[in-house]
XYZ file of C-alpha atoms in Angstrom:
490
model
C 0.000 0.000 0.000
C 1.383 3.413 -0.967
C 1.449 6.477 1.296
C -1.119 8.259 -0.913
C -3.511 5.301 -0.614
C -3.181 5.387 3.175
C -3.710 9.152 3.400
C -6.703 9.149 0.991
C -8.866 7.298 3.516
C -12.611 7.797 3.771
C -14.447 8.640 6.963
C -13.070 10.138 10.184
C -10.141 7.788 10.876
C -7.629 5.735 8.837
C -7.778 1.994 9.590
C -4.030 1.944 10.327
C -4.699 4.152 13.348
C -6.304 1.195 15.113
C -3.212 -1.018 14.722
C -0.925 1.683 16.085
C -2.981 2.501 19.129
C -3.404 -1.194 19.992
C 0.389 -1.445 20.113
C 0.632 1.743 22.126
C -2.202 0.636 24.420
C -0.216 -2.272 25.834
C 2.981 -0.226 26.012
C 1.023 2.272 28.104
C -0.112 -0.592 30.358
C 3.547 -1.266 31.075
C 4.528 2.384 31.455
C 1.642 3.503 33.677
C 1.713 0.304 35.670
C 5.335 1.079 36.488
C 4.669 4.757 37.102
C 1.916 4.061 39.616
C 4.198 1.824 41.670
C 7.557 3.587 41.718
C 7.180 6.217 44.453
C 5.329 3.882 46.803
C 7.843 1.083 46.163
C 10.789 3.361 46.924
C 9.229 4.497 50.206
C 7.967 1.108 51.401
C 10.616 -1.297 50.048
C 13.758 0.767 49.404
C 13.021 2.686 52.648
C 13.668 6.117 51.165
C 12.084 9.249 52.613
C 9.147 10.751 50.721
C 11.396 13.625 49.644
C 14.097 11.273 48.322
C 11.598 9.036 46.587
C 9.991 11.939 44.739
C 13.342 13.297 43.602
C 14.307 9.867 42.250
C 10.880 9.414 40.714
C 11.268 12.783 38.992
C 14.741 11.758 37.755
C 13.396 8.454 36.425
C 10.596 10.103 34.510
C 12.849 12.913 33.313
C 15.267 10.447 31.720
C 12.400 8.546 30.079
C 11.365 11.703 28.264
C 14.918 12.974 27.690
C 15.789 9.774 25.883
C 12.629 10.171 23.812
C 14.473 13.025 22.120
C 17.444 10.737 21.463
C 15.105 8.004 20.233
C 13.437 10.439 17.847
C 16.821 11.623 16.588
C 18.096 8.121 15.808
C 14.779 7.200 14.216
C 15.023 10.259 11.949
C 18.641 9.663 10.991
C 19.338 5.913 11.098
C 16.837 3.332 12.310
C 13.496 4.601 11.104
C 10.450 4.570 13.341
C 9.720 0.844 13.044
C 13.104 -0.501 14.164
C 13.319 2.140 16.905
C 9.949 1.071 18.232
C 10.849 -2.628 18.200
C 14.202 -2.081 19.928
C 12.602 0.118 22.570
C 9.878 -2.420 23.270
C 12.450 -5.193 23.622
C 14.474 -3.213 26.178
C 11.311 -2.427 28.152
C 10.504 -6.135 28.323
C 14.016 -6.909 29.607
C 13.693 -4.188 32.237
C 10.277 -5.326 33.457
C 11.310 -8.949 33.887
C 14.555 -7.897 35.591
C 12.462 -6.037 38.163
C 10.110 -8.999 38.476
C 13.045 -11.325 39.241
C 14.368 -9.245 42.156
C 12.604 -5.896 42.694
C 14.799 -4.607 45.527
C 18.306 -5.754 44.580
C 17.894 -5.188 40.806
C 15.633 -2.126 40.997
C 17.987 0.420 39.436
C 19.202 -1.996 36.736
C 15.657 -2.880 35.675
C 14.528 0.730 35.741
C 17.517 1.775 33.605
C 16.618 -0.755 30.888
C 13.028 0.471 30.987
C 14.074 4.120 30.723
C 16.221 3.559 27.622
C 13.585 1.331 26.005
C 10.794 3.833 26.521
C 12.975 6.523 24.964
C 13.137 4.554 21.727
C 9.470 3.497 21.752
C 7.597 6.568 22.907
C 8.169 9.333 20.298
C 8.141 7.174 17.197
C 4.683 5.646 17.284
C 3.136 9.122 17.683
C 5.089 10.320 14.663
C 3.741 7.402 12.628
C 0.213 8.456 13.559
C 0.949 11.918 12.143
C 2.196 10.334 8.906
C -1.244 8.807 8.286
C -2.562 12.286 7.397
C -1.811 14.715 4.610
C -0.742 18.219 5.553
C -3.758 20.409 6.270
C -6.147 17.492 6.866
C -8.659 18.829 9.443
C -9.260 15.275 10.698
C -5.753 15.104 12.220
C -6.685 16.508 15.668
C -9.639 14.120 15.913
C -7.322 11.243 15.001
C -4.823 12.157 17.709
C -7.659 12.531 20.214
C -8.908 9.028 19.382
C -5.354 7.665 19.584
C -5.003 9.353 22.961
C -8.248 7.774 24.128
C -7.373 4.286 22.919
C -3.960 4.147 24.553
C -5.472 5.233 27.867
C -7.283 1.907 28.060
C -3.847 0.399 28.596
C -2.916 3.133 31.064
C -6.120 2.464 33.015
C -5.583 -1.286 33.195
C -1.895 -0.943 34.041
C -2.444 1.754 36.651
C -5.052 -0.336 38.477
C -3.859 -3.926 38.006
C -0.183 -3.394 38.844
C -0.809 -1.665 42.180
C -3.515 -4.258 42.925
C -1.067 -7.084 42.210
C 1.538 -5.450 44.449
C -0.919 -5.060 47.345
C -2.595 -8.457 46.901
C 0.288 -10.734 45.854
C 3.799 -9.339 45.537
C 5.887 -6.655 43.866
C 7.459 -9.393 41.734
C 4.114 -10.214 40.124
C 3.275 -6.533 39.699
C 6.462 -5.871 37.713
C 5.994 -9.118 35.749
C 2.542 -7.922 34.597
C 4.162 -4.856 33.048
C 6.529 -7.102 31.077
C 3.852 -9.561 29.937
C 1.628 -6.866 28.451
C 4.570 -5.144 26.801
C 5.123 -8.441 24.952
C 1.514 -8.199 23.714
C 2.017 -4.651 22.455
C 5.204 -5.486 20.606
C 3.675 -8.581 19.017
C 0.713 -6.571 17.690
C 3.056 -4.107 16.019
C 5.216 -6.825 14.465
C 2.228 -8.618 12.937
C 0.483 -5.474 11.602
C 3.390 -3.340 10.381
C 2.858 -4.549 6.792
C -0.384 -2.509 6.800
C 1.338 0.881 7.094
C 3.098 0.886 3.731
C 6.350 2.892 3.678
C 5.685 4.691 6.968
C 8.517 4.254 9.482
C 11.113 2.633 7.227
C 14.809 3.442 7.652
C 15.737 6.891 6.286
C 19.239 5.767 5.285
C 19.961 6.379 1.625
C 19.584 3.507 -0.813
C 23.031 4.482 -2.111
C 24.587 3.102 1.072
C 25.656 -0.519 1.045
C 23.795 -3.053 3.193
C 26.957 -3.503 5.270
C 27.215 0.242 5.976
C 23.537 0.434 6.958
C 23.955 -2.557 9.266
C 27.022 -0.971 10.856
C 25.096 2.227 11.653
C 22.175 0.284 13.115
C 24.367 -1.962 15.277
C 26.223 1.117 16.546
C 22.908 2.564 17.757
C 21.959 -0.688 19.491
C 25.336 -1.025 21.207
C 25.373 2.654 22.175
C 21.955 2.404 23.800
C 23.144 -0.594 25.847
C 26.344 1.207 26.828
C 24.401 4.164 28.241
C 22.416 2.008 30.689
C 25.100 2.094 33.461
C 25.228 5.896 33.161
C 21.442 6.153 33.541
C 21.659 3.917 36.622
C 24.173 6.285 38.257
C 22.176 9.408 37.363
C 18.930 8.043 38.812
C 20.582 6.943 42.070
C 22.438 10.243 42.500
C 19.880 12.975 41.861
C 22.528 15.691 42.198
C 23.980 14.327 38.945
C 20.518 14.518 37.435
C 20.495 18.241 38.226
C 23.746 18.747 36.332
C 22.492 16.697 33.402
C 19.246 18.644 33.116
C 21.084 21.981 33.268
C 23.211 20.834 30.323
C 21.011 18.851 27.950
C 18.382 21.543 27.329
C 20.748 24.282 26.096
C 22.690 21.775 23.980
C 19.474 20.537 22.397
C 18.387 24.063 21.517
C 21.780 24.724 19.921
C 21.385 21.574 17.839
C 17.927 22.663 16.702
C 19.257 26.106 15.720
C 21.922 24.337 13.650
C 19.240 22.294 11.889
C 16.996 25.364 11.358
C 19.544 26.976 9.071
C 18.545 24.445 6.403
C 14.947 25.678 6.217
C 13.095 28.720 4.908
C 11.978 31.734 6.953
C 8.354 30.563 6.837
C 9.318 27.113 8.115
C 11.451 28.626 10.862
C 8.573 30.815 12.047
C 6.519 27.658 12.514
C 9.386 26.063 14.424
C 9.555 29.104 16.738
C 5.819 28.723 17.392
C 6.402 25.058 18.182
C 9.153 26.033 20.626
C 6.753 28.364 22.472
C 4.316 25.477 22.888
C 7.166 23.248 24.051
C 8.335 25.806 26.629
C 4.895 26.231 28.181
C 4.298 22.483 28.183
C 7.233 22.111 30.609
C 5.250 23.922 33.277
C 2.024 22.129 32.424
C 3.629 18.723 33.046
C 5.352 19.976 36.186
C 1.861 20.573 37.594
C -0.017 17.684 36.017
C 2.549 14.965 36.783
C 2.174 15.247 40.534
C -0.047 12.196 40.030
C 2.935 9.833 40.015
C 4.694 11.541 42.927
C 3.050 13.659 45.630
C -0.517 12.665 44.718
C 0.470 9.003 44.861
C 1.714 9.414 48.439
C -1.257 11.661 49.280
C -3.587 8.889 48.077
C -1.678 6.306 50.114
C -1.879 8.179 53.419
C -4.690 10.736 53.304
C -7.648 9.488 51.274
C -10.770 7.646 52.325
C -11.237 4.150 50.894
C -14.761 4.903 49.653
C -15.782 6.497 46.357
C -19.492 7.403 46.305
C -19.967 4.875 49.100
C -18.224 2.065 47.180
C -15.038 0.513 48.660
C -12.115 1.586 46.480
C -8.319 1.548 46.665
C -7.328 5.255 46.653
C -4.146 4.541 44.692
C -6.149 2.676 42.068
C -8.273 5.814 41.737
C -5.203 8.043 41.506
C -3.636 5.770 38.879
C -6.817 5.024 36.931
C -9.253 7.952 37.175
C -7.407 10.068 34.634
C -7.470 7.231 32.099
C -11.179 6.592 32.639
C -11.958 10.235 32.016
C -9.697 10.339 28.952
C -11.361 7.232 27.477
C -14.837 8.682 28.008
C -14.223 12.305 27.089
C -11.342 12.246 24.576
C -13.505 11.173 21.590
C -16.124 13.724 22.630
C -13.541 16.499 22.803
C -12.157 15.461 19.408
C -15.623 15.532 17.856
C -16.270 18.885 19.545
C -13.190 20.335 17.806
C -14.539 19.029 14.473
C -17.989 20.491 15.174
C -16.472 23.887 16.005
C -14.176 23.702 12.957
C -17.111 23.236 10.594
C -18.724 26.334 12.070
C -15.454 28.332 12.009
C -15.523 28.611 15.801
C -12.674 26.274 16.771
C -10.148 27.999 19.080
C -6.583 28.003 17.813
C -3.904 25.748 19.304
C -2.537 28.468 21.623
C -5.940 29.158 23.172
C -6.440 25.416 23.657
C -3.140 25.340 25.538
C -4.287 28.235 27.703
C -7.521 26.423 28.512
C -5.457 23.391 29.511
C -3.603 25.448 32.118
C -6.819 26.990 33.447
C -8.410 23.575 33.976
C -5.305 22.231 35.727
C -5.211 25.309 37.949
C -8.802 24.696 38.973
C -8.039 21.029 39.640
C -5.287 21.947 42.099
C -7.657 24.246 43.908
C -9.896 21.186 44.267
C -6.967 19.102 45.604
C -6.283 21.945 48.043
C -9.943 21.984 49.094
C -9.751 18.360 50.291
C -8.205 19.686 53.527
C -11.614 21.131 54.457
C -13.230 17.666 54.324
C -10.642 15.817 56.441
C -11.443 14.038 59.709
C -9.367 14.266 62.879
C -7.021 11.510 61.604
C -6.124 13.471 58.454
C -8.223 11.270 56.140
C -10.146 13.217 53.522
C -12.694 12.771 50.741
C -11.897 10.461 47.839
C -14.921 11.994 46.067
C -13.394 15.492 45.981
C -10.049 14.042 44.942
C -11.673 12.181 42.039
C -13.482 15.336 40.910
C -10.122 17.133 40.876
C -8.736 14.329 38.672
C -11.633 14.903 36.265
C -10.947 18.648 35.987
C -7.225 17.976 35.453
C -8.117 15.544 32.664
C -10.069 18.239 30.845
C -6.907 20.323 30.945
C -4.838 17.443 29.597
C -7.281 16.913 26.715
C -6.980 20.584 25.761
C -3.194 20.362 25.618
C -1.571 16.966 25.205
C -3.194 15.448 22.072
C -3.312 18.914 20.522
C 0.385 19.361 21.270
C 1.276 16.052 19.629
C -0.693 17.052 16.565
C 0.855 20.555 16.509
C 4.388 19.150 16.478
C 3.639 17.189 13.309
C 1.900 20.176 11.665
C 4.514 22.809 12.521
C 7.619 20.744 11.766
C 9.198 20.249 8.333
C 9.073 16.545 7.501
C 12.855 15.973 7.961
C 12.569 17.364 11.519
C 9.341 15.697 12.653
C 11.037 13.003 14.708
C 13.364 15.543 16.321
C 10.514 17.943 17.148
C 8.435 15.109 18.573
C 11.479 14.229 20.634
C 11.719 17.867 21.763
C 8.074 17.719 22.813
C 8.938 14.764 25.021
C 12.136 16.469 26.216
C 9.888 19.272 27.490
C 7.966 16.572 29.355
C 11.322 15.454 30.815
C 11.867 18.910 32.263
C 8.274 18.918 33.452
C 8.781 15.564 35.209
C 12.044 16.815 36.676
C 10.321 19.923 38.067
C 7.381 17.793 39.238
C 9.766 15.770 41.392
C 11.292 18.950 42.830
C 7.862 20.501 43.516
C 6.663 17.298 45.173
C 9.834 16.994 47.268
C 9.443 20.606 48.429
C 5.949 19.769 49.707
C 7.157 16.683 51.589
C 8.030 16.599 55.252
C 11.479 15.322 56.231
C 10.048 13.657 59.326
C 9.293 9.981 58.579
C 7.069 9.899 61.659
C 4.868 12.817 60.561
C 1.177 12.225 61.139
C -1.359 11.936 58.334
C -2.762 15.317 59.357
C 0.653 16.980 59.088
C 1.128 15.433 55.646
C -2.350 16.568 54.585
C -1.622 20.214 55.335
C 1.889 20.100 53.856
C 0.702 18.677 50.526
C -2.437 20.776 50.181
C -0.457 23.956 50.863
C 1.741 22.961 47.931
C -1.286 22.284 45.718
C -2.618 25.771 46.400
C 0.607 27.326 45.126
C 0.568 25.132 42.001
C -3.008 26.238 41.317
C -1.957 29.899 41.292
C 1.004 29.252 38.968
C -1.137 27.254 36.515
C -3.832 29.920 36.306
C -1.240 32.639 35.613
C 0.310 30.529 32.831
C -3.121 29.956 31.256
C -3.919 33.659 31.156
C -0.515 34.455 29.602
C -1.032 31.805 26.898
C -4.390 33.242 25.895
C -3.027 36.815 25.837
C -0.121 35.931 23.519
C -2.199 33.708 21.233
C -2.579 36.332 18.422
C 1.210 36.742 18.170
C 1.913 32.994 18.087
C -0.920 32.457 15.610
C 0.909 34.770 13.155
C 4.046 32.634 13.486
C 2.001 29.500 12.785
C 0.715 31.034 9.510
C -1.769 28.676 7.836
C -1.564 26.059 10.604
C -4.618 26.162 12.847
């Protein structure tokens, strides 16, 4: 099947979209299953303080997204999206089963394999989704919204089942589940990749010999294995993570400026607009990604075990509520954008970003408000907490799938993998800041009462609410200027 045949699809969605999100769905099971366990595991099994665990959690997540930039770069230049995705999935499987074998003694080794693997997997499947559409196709945002909804089924199942397995059976089984379902995701991709035509093939020139191509590919594989010990050291020593994060961002921007010299003024204006979106997304994820850090510990110690009168594990709610709301509301939001587009009322991408910040700001005010519903033991309402998760999800739906789509629309084709990687690098900085914000809220006293923890965390959530609302207002105010840079891109 040719690329034109794929892109000339009828209806709202190309059929290839379903194969890609089924692969991503099970990868998300693995990723979110891991994410929901890490902070709690480090506190309860590695015996770290809450502050230390959140800093290491932030470092772990930051390197996942930092290496997404590297994975996008190598996919663009050497491997192609397909081989990058397969290699990343394989490394994630190795990491998950390493953790399952001995969670405590092999924790940092298993996590390091998982970090590098996710870096190769994560940016490339999203880029392949973008390739299913022609430039200017108004159905692109709806497609990314559906993709975002589908993969959250995996996130929901992973977020709930892994923490359930850890609490009910053992941490070994919980980590093994992440590996088993990653095998499913990789198998689906392998058996359906013949349906996506030329999308994702190696970009290496046909003029190169097979031996030269193989040499380049093997060098990437060996290099990614060689970096695993370095990742292990950086995650264990968060002061090294600080140095790394202070260095990698400026170097990446310099590299992008070097690449931008190859493109026209009009293309560079679009890239500048993309960089503005990337910069603001750092702060969005710093707020939103408290769910894997401070909110995870908050759910463990401060939430009632009843949701609307039904017995419920608070951590299962924290890990799964966002995915439930995405699954239910993502297609509706995507169709709403289409409905507004047909009536020439759809807000531009910048305004959508601003709305995302406003919703997240309101959600943190709701997290803060849980302190007013707490009992004398510091246990508060799971109902209010779940409502806050819903409001935060509305913010995510205004920003994240739209941001993925914007990267593919604003980037020249030779830079799409790199710009998608930059989008995830911004998430790395967001995760890094999320760990710092969460650590700043934490109490150093391991014997602090639930009530003391309640007030410490909710004070922090109030400050995050203020910052998010300010960012949303700024985004909306500057939207006319950024819209000019975006030119014909909506």
